[in-house]
CSV table of C-alpha atoms and ligand atoms in Angstrom, one decimal:
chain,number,residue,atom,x,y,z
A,1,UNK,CA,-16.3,29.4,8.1
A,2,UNK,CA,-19.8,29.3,9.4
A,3,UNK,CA,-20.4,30.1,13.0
A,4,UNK,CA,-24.6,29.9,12.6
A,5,UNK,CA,-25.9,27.8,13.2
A,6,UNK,CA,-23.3,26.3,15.9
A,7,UNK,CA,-20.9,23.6,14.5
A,8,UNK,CA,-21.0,20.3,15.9
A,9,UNK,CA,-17.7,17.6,15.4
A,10,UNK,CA,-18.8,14.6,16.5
A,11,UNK,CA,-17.2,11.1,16.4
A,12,UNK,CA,-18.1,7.8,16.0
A,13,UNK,CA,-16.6,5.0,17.5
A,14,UNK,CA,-18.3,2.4,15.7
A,15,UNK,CA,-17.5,-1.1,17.2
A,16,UNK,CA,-14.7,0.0,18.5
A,17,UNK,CA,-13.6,1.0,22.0
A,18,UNK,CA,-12.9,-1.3,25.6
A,19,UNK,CA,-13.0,0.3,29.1
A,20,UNK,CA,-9.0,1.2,28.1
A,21,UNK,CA,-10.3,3.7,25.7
A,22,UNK,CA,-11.5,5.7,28.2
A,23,UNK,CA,-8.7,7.5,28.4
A,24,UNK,CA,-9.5,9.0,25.2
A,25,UNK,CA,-12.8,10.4,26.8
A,26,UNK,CA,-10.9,12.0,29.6
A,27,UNK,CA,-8.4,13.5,26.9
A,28,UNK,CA,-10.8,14.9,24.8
A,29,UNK,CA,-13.0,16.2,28.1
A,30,UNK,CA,-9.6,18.4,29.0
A,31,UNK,CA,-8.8,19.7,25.9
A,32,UNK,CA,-12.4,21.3,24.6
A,33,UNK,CA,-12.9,22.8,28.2
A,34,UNK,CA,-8.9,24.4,28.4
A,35,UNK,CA,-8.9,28.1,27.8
A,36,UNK,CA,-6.5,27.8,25.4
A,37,UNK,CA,-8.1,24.9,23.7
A,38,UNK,CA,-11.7,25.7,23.7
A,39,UNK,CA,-12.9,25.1,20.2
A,40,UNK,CA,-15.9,26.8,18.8
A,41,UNK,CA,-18.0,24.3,18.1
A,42,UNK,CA,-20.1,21.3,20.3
A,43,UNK,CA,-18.2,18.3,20.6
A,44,UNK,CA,-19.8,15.2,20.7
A,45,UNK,CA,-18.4,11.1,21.2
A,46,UNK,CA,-20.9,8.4,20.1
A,47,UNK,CA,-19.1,5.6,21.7
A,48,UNK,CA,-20.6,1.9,21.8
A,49,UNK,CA,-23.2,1.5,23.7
A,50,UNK,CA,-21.2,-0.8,26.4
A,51,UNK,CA,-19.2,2.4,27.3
A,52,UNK,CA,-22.0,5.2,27.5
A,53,UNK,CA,-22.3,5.1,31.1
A,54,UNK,CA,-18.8,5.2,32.4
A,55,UNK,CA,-18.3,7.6,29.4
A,56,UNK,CA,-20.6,10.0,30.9
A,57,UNK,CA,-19.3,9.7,34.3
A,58,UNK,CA,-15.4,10.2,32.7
A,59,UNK,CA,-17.0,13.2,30.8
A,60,UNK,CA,-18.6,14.5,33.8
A,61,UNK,CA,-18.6,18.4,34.2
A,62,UNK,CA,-17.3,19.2,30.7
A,63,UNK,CA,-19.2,20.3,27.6
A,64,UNK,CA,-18.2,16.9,25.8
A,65,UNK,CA,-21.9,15.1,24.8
A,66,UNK,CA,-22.2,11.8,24.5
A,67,UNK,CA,-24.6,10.1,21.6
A,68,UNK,CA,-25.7,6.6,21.3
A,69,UNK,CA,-24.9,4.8,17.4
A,70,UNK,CA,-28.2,3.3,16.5
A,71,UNK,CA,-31.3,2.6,18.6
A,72,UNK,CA,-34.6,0.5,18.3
A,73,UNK,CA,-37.5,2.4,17.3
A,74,UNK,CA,-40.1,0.9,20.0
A,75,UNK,CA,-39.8,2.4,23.7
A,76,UNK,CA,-39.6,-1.2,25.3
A,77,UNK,CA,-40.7,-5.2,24.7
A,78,UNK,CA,-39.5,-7.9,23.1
A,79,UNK,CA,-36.4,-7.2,21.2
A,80,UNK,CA,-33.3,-9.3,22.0
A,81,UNK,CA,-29.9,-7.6,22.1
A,82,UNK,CA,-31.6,-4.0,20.6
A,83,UNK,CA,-30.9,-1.0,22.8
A,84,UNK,CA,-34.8,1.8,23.1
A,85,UNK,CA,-34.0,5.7,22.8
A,86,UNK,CA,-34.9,5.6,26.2
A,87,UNK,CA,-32.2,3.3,27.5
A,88,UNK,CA,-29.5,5.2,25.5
A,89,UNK,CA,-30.7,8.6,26.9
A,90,UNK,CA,-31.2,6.6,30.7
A,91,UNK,CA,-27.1,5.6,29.8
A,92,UNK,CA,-25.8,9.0,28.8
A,93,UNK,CA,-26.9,9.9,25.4
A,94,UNK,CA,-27.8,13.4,24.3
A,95,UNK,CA,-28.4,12.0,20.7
A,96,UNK,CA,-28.3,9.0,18.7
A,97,UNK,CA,-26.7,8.5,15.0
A,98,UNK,CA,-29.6,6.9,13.0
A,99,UNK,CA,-29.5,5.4,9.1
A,100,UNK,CA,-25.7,5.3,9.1
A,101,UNK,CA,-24.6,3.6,6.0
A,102,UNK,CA,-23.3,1.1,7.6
A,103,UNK,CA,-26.5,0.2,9.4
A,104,UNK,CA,-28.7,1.0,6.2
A,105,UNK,CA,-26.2,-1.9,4.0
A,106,UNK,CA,-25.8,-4.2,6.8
A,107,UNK,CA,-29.0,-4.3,8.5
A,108,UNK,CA,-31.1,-3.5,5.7
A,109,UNK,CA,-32.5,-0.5,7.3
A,110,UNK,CA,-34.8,1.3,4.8
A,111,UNK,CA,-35.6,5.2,5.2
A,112,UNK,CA,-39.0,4.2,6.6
A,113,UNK,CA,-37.1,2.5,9.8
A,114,UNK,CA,-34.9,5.6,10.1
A,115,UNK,CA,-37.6,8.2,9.9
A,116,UNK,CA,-39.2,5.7,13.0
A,117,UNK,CA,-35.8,5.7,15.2
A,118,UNK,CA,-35.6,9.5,14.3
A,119,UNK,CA,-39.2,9.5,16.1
A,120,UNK,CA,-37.7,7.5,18.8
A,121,UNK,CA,-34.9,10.1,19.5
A,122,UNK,CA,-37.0,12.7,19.6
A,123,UNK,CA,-39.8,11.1,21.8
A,124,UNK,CA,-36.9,10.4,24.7
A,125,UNK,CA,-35.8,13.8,24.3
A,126,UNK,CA,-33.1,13.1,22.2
A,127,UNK,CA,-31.6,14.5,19.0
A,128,UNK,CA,-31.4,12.0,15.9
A,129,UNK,CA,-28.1,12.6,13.6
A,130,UNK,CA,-29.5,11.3,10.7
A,131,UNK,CA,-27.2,9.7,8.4
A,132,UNK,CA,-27.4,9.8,4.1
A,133,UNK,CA,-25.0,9.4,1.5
A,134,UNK,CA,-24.7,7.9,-2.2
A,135,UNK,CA,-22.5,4.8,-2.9
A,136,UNK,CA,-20.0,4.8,-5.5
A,137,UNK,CA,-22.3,3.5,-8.1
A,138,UNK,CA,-24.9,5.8,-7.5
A,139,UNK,CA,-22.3,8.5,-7.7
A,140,UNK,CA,-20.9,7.3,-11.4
A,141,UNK,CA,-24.3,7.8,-12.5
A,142,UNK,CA,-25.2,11.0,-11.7
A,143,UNK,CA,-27.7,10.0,-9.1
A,144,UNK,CA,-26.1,11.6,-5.9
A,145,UNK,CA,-28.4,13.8,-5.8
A,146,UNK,CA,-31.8,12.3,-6.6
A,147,UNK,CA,-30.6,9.1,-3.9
A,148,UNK,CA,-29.8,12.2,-1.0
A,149,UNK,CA,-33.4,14.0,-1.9
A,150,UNK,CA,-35.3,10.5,-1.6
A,151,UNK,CA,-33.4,9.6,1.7
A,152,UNK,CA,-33.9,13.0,3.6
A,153,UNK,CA,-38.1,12.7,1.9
A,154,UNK,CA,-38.0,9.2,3.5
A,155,UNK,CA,-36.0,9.1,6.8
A,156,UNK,CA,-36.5,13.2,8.0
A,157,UNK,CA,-39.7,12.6,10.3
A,158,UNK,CA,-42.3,15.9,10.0
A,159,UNK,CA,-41.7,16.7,13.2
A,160,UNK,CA,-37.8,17.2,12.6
A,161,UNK,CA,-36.6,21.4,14.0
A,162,UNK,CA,-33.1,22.8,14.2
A,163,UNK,CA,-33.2,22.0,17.9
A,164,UNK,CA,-33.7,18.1,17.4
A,165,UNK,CA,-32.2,17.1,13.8
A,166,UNK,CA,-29.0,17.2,12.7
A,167,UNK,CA,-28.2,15.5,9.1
A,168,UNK,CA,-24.7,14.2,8.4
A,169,UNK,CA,-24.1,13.6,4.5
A,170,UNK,CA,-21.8,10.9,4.5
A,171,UNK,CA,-20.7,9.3,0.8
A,172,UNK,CA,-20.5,5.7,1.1
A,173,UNK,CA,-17.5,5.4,-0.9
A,174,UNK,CA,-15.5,8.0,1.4
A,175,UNK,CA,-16.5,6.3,4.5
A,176,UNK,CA,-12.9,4.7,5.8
A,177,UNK,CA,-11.3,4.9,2.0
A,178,UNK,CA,-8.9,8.1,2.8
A,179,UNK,CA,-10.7,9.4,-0.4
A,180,UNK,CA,-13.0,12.5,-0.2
A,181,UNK,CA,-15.1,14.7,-2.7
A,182,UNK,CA,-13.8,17.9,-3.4
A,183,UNK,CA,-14.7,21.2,-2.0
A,184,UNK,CA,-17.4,22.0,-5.1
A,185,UNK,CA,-18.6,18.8,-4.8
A,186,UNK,CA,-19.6,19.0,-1.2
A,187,UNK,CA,-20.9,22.7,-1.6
A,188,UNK,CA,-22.8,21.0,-4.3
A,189,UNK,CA,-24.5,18.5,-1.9
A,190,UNK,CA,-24.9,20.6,1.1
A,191,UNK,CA,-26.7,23.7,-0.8
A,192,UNK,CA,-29.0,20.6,-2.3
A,193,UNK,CA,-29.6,19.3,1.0
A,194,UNK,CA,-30.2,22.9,2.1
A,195,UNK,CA,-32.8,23.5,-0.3
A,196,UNK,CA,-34.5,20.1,0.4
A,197,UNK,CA,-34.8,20.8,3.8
A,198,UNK,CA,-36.5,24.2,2.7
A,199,UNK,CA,-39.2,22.4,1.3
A,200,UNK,CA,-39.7,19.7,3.7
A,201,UNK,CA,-39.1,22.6,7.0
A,202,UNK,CA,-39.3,25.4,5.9
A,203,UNK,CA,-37.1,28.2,4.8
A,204,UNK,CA,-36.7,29.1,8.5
A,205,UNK,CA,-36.0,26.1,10.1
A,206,UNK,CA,-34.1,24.3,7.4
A,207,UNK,CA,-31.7,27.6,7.9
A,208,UNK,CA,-30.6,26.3,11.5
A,209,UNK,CA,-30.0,22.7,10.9
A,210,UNK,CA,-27.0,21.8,11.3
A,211,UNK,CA,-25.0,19.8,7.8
A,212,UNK,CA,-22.4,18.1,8.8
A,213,UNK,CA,-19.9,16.2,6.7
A,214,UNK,CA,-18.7,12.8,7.4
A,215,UNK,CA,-15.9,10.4,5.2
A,216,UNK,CA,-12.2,10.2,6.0
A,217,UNK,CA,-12.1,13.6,7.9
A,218,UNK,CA,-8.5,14.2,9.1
A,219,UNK,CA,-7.0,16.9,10.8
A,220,UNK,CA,-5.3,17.9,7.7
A,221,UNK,CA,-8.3,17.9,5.6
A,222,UNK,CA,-10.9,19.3,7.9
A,223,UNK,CA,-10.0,22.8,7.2
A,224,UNK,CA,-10.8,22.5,3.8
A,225,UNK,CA,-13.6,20.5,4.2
A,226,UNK,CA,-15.2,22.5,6.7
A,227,UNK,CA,-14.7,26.0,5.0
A,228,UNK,CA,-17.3,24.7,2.3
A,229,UNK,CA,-20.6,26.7,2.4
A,230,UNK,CA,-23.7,24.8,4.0
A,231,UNK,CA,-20.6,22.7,6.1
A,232,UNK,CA,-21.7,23.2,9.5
A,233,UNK,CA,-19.6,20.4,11.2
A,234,UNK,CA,-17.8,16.7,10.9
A,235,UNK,CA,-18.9,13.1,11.7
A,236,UNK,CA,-15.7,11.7,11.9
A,237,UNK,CA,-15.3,7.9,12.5
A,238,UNK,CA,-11.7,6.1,12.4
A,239,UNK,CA,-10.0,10.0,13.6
A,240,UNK,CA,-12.1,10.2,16.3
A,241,UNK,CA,-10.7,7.3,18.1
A,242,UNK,CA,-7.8,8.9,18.6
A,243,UNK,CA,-8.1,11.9,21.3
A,244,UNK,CA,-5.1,14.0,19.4
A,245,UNK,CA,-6.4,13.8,16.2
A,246,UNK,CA,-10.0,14.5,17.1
A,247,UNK,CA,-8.7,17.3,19.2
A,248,UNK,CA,-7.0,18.6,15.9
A,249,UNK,CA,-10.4,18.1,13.8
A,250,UNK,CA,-12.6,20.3,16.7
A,251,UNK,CA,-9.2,23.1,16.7
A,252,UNK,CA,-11.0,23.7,12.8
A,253,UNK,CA,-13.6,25.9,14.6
A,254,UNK,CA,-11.5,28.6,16.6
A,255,UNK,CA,-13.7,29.7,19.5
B,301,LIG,P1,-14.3,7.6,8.6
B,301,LIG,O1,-14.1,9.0,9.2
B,301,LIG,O2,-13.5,6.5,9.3
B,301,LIG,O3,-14.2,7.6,7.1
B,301,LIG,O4,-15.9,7.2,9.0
B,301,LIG,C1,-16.8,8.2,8.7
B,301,LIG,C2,-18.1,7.7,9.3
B,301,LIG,O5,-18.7,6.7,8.8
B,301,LIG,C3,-18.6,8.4,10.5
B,301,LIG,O6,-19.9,8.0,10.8
């Protein structure tokens, strides 16, 4: 299992979590700082936005970052109900999720609007998980990987390094579904995302950024999942909301 560059697990809570799931935070905080427990990779909760704050202040102390789901791409103005880079960052945030499916099918969010919240991570300091992935369709006709080479051409700013990009492939149709590609098929993506990121980087710099893999990651699949060359990590969504199980996802990486 790769230790270089560092692993990260992150999770995201989606539109889920109340002040009650807090708690979670606090477990999670306890277990990745234990002696025993310490995992050997960054561990990361994107909670709503509503929680940020009193996640930070729960998380105070421990190595447990906290990242922000989406942002706006413009610093400030008049946007009603959209959150700026600079508020997330302001509210706890070390990094914001940008172009999650969910976000690109729902809100209609092209690459061009990614690349342009990427740019907004970066320019409060933040680092921008960017999100791609091929639906189910695209996957039954061969396309997954022409669809990830146009979304990371389209949504990776030029300015994106090792230190402030990390890309999470995420296949639509394993997002939530329990289903998963295999092992071969998720080397197959991540050497191709690898090698995309050569030419848009840099053979250097595309080296260090972190791949993570995201779509119904469990505990006892993570260890498969995250053994796969090019795997450098997990964005895990419905296991991350509970502490136990995300615990068990980070325990993948032994310190
Ligand atoms: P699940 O882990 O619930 O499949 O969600 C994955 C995801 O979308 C994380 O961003």
């Amino acid at each position: 299992m790769s230790k270089n560059p560092k692993p990260l697990v992150a999770g995201n809570w989606k539109m889920n979590g109340l002040k009650s799931s807090l708690k979670q935070i606090v477990k999670i905080a306890g277990k990745i700082d234990s002696k025993k427990k310490k995992p050997g990779c960054e561990v990361m909760i994107c909670p709503p936005a509503t929680l940020l704050t009193a996640a930070r202040d729960k998380a105070q102390g421990s190595s447990l970052k906290l990242g922000a789901q989406d942002c706006h791409a413009d610093e400030a103005g008049a946007h009603t109900g959209d959150l700026s880079a600079e508020m997330l960052a302001n509210a706890g945030a070390t990094a914001i999720i940008v172009g999650h499916s969910e976000r690109r099918a729902n809100h209609g969010e092209s690459s061009a609007v990614v690349k342009a919240k990427a740019q907004a991570a970066y320019r409060a300091g933040l680092v921008a998980i960017i999100c791609i992935g091929e639906t189910a369709e695209q996957r039954k006709a061969n396309r997954t990987l022409s669809i990830v080479t146009m979304q990371l051409k389209g949504s990776v700013p030029a300015e994106a390094t090792p230190a402030n990009t990390v890309i999470a492939y995420e296949p639509v149709w394993a997002i939530g579904t329990g289903l998963t590609p295999t092992p071969e098929d998720v080397a197959v993506v991540h050497a191709h995302i690898r090698k995309r990121l050569t030419v848009q980087m840099g053979e250097k710099e595309a080296q260090g950024v972190r791949i993570l893999y995201g779509g119904s990651v469990k505990p006892d699949n993570a260890a498969e999942l995250m053994a796969v060359e090019n795997v450098n990590g997990a964005l895990v969504g419905g296991a991350s909301l509970k502490a136990q199980e995300f615990i068990g996802i980070t325990a993948t990486y032994k310190s």
